Amino acid sequence: MQKAIAFIKKEPMLLVSVLAAAISLFITPPSASLLSSIDWRTLATLFMLLSVLEGFKTHDIFAPVIRLTSRIKSVRRLTVFFFFRCFSPRCSSRTTCRS
């Protein structure tokens, strides 16, 4: 029992997801037409994207971005930073972005 409680405390989003899935089963029972309407390509793409991002996080790929943005205190300034960082002349799609 202690292991189960420790796991739930460690993974609260998993618990919320399982509960939401269980509730949705009562609202809309599974059927063949429901399974055929799922876009499996999009689901697979999202899974791969999340896997790559988790790998980046594991290897601290985001550390330079975190260092750059840690001094920014407001959401508006952070938005402006990312907008101009993406569209600055030094960071075009044809060249390598230099800091």
Tab-separated table of C-alpha atoms in Angstrom, residues 33-85:
chain	number	residue	atom	x	y	z
A	33	SER	CA	-16.705	3.777	-35.056
A	34	LEU	CA	-15.020	5.602	-32.182
A	35	LEU	CA	-11.752	3.724	-32.747
A	36	SER	CA	-11.869	4.417	-36.476
A	37	SER	CA	-12.229	8.160	-35.889
A	38	ILE	CA	-8.911	8.402	-33.979
A	39	ASP	CA	-6.148	9.992	-36.053
A	40	TRP	CA	-3.352	7.516	-35.288
A	41	ARG	CA	-0.751	9.409	-37.339
A	42	THR	CA	-1.222	12.538	-35.250
A	43	LEU	CA	-1.131	10.503	-32.057
A	44	ALA	CA	2.124	8.848	-33.143
A	45	THR	CA	3.618	12.221	-34.100
A	46	LEU	CA	2.762	13.648	-30.682
A	47	PHE	CA	4.299	10.602	-28.998
A	48	MET	CA	7.525	10.997	-30.976
A	49	LEU	CA	7.664	14.732	-30.256
A	50	LEU	CA	7.265	14.151	-26.529
A	51	SER	CA	9.906	11.397	-26.641
A	52	VAL	CA	12.413	13.703	-28.334
A	53	LEU	CA	11.686	16.516	-25.878
A	54	GLU	CA	12.184	14.142	-22.946
A	55	GLY	CA	15.514	13.088	-24.458
A	56	PHE	CA	16.518	16.732	-24.820
A	57	LYS	CA	15.580	17.343	-21.199
A	58	THR	CA	17.598	14.322	-20.066
A	59	HIS	CA	20.712	15.591	-21.858
A	60	ASP	CA	20.265	19.245	-20.757
A	61	ILE	CA	19.838	20.548	-24.302
A	62	PHE	CA	17.602	23.327	-22.949
A	63	ALA	CA	20.177	24.614	-20.416
A	64	PRO	CA	21.404	27.506	-22.639
A	65	VAL	CA	17.831	28.651	-23.295
A	66	ILE	CA	17.043	28.492	-19.589
A	67	ARG	CA	20.155	30.559	-18.841
A	68	LEU	CA	19.153	33.153	-21.445
A	69	THR	CA	15.592	33.454	-20.236
A	70	SER	CA	16.162	33.221	-16.471
A	71	ARG	CA	16.675	36.988	-16.190
A	72	ILE	CA	13.373	37.787	-17.923
A	73	LYS	CA	10.752	38.505	-15.274
A	74	SER	CA	7.499	39.069	-17.199
A	75	VAL	CA	5.551	36.951	-19.660
A	76	ARG	CA	5.351	39.844	-22.119
A	77	ARG	CA	9.137	40.232	-22.230
A	78	LEU	CA	9.563	36.472	-22.572
A	79	THR	CA	7.156	36.483	-25.525
A	80	VAL	CA	9.018	39.345	-27.179
A	81	PHE	CA	12.331	37.566	-26.553
A	82	PHE	CA	11.190	34.329	-28.218
A	83	PHE	CA	9.500	36.152	-31.095
A	84	PHE	CA	12.552	38.223	-31.979
A	85	ARG	CA	14.910	35.326	-31.297
